[in-house]
Tab-separated table of C-alpha atoms in Angstrom:
chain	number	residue	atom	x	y	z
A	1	UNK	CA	5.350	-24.080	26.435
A	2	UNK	CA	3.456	-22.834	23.407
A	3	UNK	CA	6.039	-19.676	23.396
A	4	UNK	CA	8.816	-21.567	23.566
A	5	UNK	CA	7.574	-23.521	20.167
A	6	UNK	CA	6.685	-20.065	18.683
A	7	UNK	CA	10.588	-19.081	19.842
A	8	UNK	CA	12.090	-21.409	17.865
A	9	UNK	CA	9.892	-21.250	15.139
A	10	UNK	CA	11.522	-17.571	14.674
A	11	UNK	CA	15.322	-19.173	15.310
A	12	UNK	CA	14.579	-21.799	12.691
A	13	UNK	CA	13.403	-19.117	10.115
A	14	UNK	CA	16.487	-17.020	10.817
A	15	UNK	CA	18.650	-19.710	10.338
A	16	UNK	CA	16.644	-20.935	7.103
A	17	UNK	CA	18.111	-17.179	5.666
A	18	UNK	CA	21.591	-18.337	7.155
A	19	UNK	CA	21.470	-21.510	5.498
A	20	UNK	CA	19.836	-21.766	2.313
A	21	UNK	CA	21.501	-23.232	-0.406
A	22	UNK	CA	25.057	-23.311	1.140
A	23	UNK	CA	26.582	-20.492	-0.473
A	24	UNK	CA	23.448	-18.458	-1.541
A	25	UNK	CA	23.378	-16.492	1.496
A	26	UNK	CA	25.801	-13.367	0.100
A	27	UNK	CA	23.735	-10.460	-1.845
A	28	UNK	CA	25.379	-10.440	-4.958
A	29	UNK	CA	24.693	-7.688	-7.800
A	30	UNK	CA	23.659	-9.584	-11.715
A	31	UNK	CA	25.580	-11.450	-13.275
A	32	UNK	CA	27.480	-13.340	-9.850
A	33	UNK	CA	29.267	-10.210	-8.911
A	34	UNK	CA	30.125	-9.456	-5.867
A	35	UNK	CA	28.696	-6.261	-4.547
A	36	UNK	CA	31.232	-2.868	-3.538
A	37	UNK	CA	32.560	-3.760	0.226
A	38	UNK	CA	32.479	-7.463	-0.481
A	39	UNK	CA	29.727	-10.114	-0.100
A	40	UNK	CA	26.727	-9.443	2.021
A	41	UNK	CA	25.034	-11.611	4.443
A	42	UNK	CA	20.846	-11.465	4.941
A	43	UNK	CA	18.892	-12.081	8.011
A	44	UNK	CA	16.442	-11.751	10.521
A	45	UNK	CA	15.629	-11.000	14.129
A	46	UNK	CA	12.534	-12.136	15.821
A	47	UNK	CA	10.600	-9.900	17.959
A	48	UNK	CA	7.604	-10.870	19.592
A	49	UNK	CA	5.299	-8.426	17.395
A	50	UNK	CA	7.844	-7.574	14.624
A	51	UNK	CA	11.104	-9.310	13.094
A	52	UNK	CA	13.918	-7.141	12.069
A	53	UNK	CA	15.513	-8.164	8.459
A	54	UNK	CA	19.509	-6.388	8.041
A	55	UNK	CA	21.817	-6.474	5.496
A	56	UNK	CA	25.534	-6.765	6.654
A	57	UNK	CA	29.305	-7.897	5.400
A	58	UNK	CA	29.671	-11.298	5.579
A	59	UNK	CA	32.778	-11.101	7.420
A	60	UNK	CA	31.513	-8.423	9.823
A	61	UNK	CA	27.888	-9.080	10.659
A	62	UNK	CA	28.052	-7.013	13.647
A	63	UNK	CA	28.064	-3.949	11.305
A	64	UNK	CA	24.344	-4.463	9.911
A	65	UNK	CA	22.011	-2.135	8.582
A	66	UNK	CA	18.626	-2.124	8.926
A	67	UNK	CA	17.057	-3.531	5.728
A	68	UNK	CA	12.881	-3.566	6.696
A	69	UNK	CA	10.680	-4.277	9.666
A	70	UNK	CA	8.037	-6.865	9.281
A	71	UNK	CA	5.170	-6.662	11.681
A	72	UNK	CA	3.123	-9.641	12.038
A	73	UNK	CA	0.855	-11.059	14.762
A	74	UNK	CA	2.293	-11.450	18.587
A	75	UNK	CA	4.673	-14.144	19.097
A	76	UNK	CA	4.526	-15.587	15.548
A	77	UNK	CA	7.608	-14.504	13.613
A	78	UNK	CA	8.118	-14.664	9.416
A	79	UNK	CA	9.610	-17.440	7.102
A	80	UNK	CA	11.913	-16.408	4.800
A	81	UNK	CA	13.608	-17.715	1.660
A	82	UNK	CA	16.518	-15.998	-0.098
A	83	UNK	CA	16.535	-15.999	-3.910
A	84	UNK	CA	19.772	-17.254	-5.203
A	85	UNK	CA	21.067	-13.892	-6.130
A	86	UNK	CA	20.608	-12.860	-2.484
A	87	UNK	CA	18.416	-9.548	-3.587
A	88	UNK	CA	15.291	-10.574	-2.741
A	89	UNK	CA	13.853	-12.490	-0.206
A	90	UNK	CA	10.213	-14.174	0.375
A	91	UNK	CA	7.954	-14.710	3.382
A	92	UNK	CA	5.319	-15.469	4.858
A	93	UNK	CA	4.084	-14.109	7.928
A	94	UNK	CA	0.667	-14.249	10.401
A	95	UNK	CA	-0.836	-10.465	9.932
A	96	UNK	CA	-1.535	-8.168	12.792
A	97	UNK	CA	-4.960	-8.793	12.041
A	98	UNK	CA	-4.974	-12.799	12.707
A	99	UNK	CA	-7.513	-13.601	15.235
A	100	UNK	CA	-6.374	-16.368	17.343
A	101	UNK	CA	-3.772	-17.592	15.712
A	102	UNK	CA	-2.661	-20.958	15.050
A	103	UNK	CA	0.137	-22.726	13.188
A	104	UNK	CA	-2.643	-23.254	10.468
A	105	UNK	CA	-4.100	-19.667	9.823
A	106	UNK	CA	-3.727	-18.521	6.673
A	107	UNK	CA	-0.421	-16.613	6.379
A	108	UNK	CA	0.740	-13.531	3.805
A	109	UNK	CA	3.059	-14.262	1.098
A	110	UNK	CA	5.500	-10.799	0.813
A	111	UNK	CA	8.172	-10.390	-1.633
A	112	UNK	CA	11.251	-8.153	-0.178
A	113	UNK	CA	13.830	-6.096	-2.605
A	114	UNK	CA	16.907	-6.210	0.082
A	115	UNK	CA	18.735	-3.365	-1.803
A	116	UNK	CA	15.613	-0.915	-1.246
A	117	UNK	CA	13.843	-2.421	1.513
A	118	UNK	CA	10.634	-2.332	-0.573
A	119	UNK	CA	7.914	-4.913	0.101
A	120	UNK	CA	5.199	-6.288	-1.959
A	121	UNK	CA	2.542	-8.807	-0.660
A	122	UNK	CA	1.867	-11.569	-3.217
A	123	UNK	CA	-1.139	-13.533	-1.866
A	124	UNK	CA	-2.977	-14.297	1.680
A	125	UNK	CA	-3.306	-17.796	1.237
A	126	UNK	CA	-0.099	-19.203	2.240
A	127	UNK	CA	0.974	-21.542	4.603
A	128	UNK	CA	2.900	-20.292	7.331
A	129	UNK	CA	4.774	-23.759	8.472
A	130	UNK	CA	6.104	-24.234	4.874
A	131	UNK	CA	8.618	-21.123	3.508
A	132	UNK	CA	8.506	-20.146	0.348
A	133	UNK	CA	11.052	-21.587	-2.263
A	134	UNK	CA	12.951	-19.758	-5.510
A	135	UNK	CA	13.704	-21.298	-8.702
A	136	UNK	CA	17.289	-21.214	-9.286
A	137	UNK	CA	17.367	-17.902	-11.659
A	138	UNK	CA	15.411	-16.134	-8.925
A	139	UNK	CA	12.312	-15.570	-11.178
A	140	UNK	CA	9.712	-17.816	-9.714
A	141	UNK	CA	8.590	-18.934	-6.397
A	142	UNK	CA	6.679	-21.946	-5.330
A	143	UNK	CA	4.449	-21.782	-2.398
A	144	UNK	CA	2.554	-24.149	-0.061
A	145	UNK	CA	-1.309	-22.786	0.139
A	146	UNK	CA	-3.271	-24.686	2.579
A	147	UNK	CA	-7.209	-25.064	3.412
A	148	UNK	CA	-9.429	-26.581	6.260
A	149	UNK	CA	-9.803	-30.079	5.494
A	150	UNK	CA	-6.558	-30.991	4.371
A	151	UNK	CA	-6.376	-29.602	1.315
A	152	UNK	CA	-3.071	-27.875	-0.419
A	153	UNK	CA	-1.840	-27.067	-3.258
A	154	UNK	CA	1.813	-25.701	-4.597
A	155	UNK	CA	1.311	-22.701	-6.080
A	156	UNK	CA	4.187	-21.259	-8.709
A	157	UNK	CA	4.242	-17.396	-8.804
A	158	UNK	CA	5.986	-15.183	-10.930
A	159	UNK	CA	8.054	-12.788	-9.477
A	160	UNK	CA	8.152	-9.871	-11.970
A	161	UNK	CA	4.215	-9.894	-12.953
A	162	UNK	CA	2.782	-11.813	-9.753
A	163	UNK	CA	0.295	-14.297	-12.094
A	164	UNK	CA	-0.315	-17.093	-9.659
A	165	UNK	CA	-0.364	-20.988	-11.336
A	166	UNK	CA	-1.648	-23.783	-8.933
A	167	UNK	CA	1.210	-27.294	-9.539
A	168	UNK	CA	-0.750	-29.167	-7.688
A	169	UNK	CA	-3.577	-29.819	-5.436
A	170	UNK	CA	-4.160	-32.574	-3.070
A	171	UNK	CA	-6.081	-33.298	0.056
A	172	UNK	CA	-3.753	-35.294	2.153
A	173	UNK	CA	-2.767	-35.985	6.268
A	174	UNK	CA	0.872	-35.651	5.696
A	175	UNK	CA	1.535	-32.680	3.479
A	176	UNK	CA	2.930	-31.379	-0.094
A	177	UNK	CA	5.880	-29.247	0.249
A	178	UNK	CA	8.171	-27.316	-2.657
A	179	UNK	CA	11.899	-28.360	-2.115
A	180	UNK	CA	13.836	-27.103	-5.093
């Protein structure tokens, strides 16, 4: 049963990329243009010890290209968020390295550029349950961080310079999650 939860766990992040923000999902160059060939759809494929993220026209997703592998720890797949311009997306993901892991280890916080496949990992202390979520210029991030005990903060980060800025801290039972 506990794969079957880790299963959809991957189909929920997937469709997370397919669904945020309505009509955020096409890559789109600066400035709200659409890219040559028409808009672009972004997502993932779970695999049980690396997801697949491709890069595809939206009206032919069948004819994807292979944007980045993400390897992360068996049977626990990544969480993405797309940043409104559709050129970069965040996740977080359970490393190789996780021993025993649980929907509560501390996850890695990566920042993808979709247009060159390059990755850059932002932080270690994020919470895997909760993705990531982009102001609406694309420029910052908020973040859930989560510690033993109960205690979590939202953390903002800055996309161009990484410099990390705790929101808010609180030890609670139910949660503190970024939304918008």
């Amino acid at each position: 049963m506990a794969l079957s939860r880790r299963v959809l766990l991957a189909f929920a992040a997937v469709a997370v990329v397919v669904l945020v923000g309505g009509g955020t999902l096409y890559w789109r160059t600066r400035g709200g243009a659409q890219p040559a060939g028409g808009p672009r759809l972004v997502f993932a494929e779970f695999g049980p010890t690396a997801d697949r993220v491709y890069l595809a026209p939206a009206d032919d997703p069948a004819q994807h290209t292979l944007v980045t592998t993400v390897e992360h720890v068996a049977e626990w797949g990544l969480n993405p968020a797309l940043a409104p311009a559709g050129t970069k997306v965040a996740y977080t993901v359970l490393p190789t390295s996780t021993v025993r892991p649980q929907a509560d280890s501390p996850a890695e916080l990566w920042l993808l550029d979709v247009a060159t496949g390059a990755k850059q990992r932002i932080t270690g202390d994020a919470d895997l349950r909760v993705p990531p979520v982009f102001d609406a210029e694309g420029r910052t991030l908020v973040y859930r961080a989560s510690a033993s005990g109960g205690r979590q903060a939202l953390v903002r980060v800055d996309v161009a310079s990484g410099t990390r800025r705790p929101l808010i801290e609180a030890e609670t039972a139910f949660g503190v999650f970024p939304i918008g």
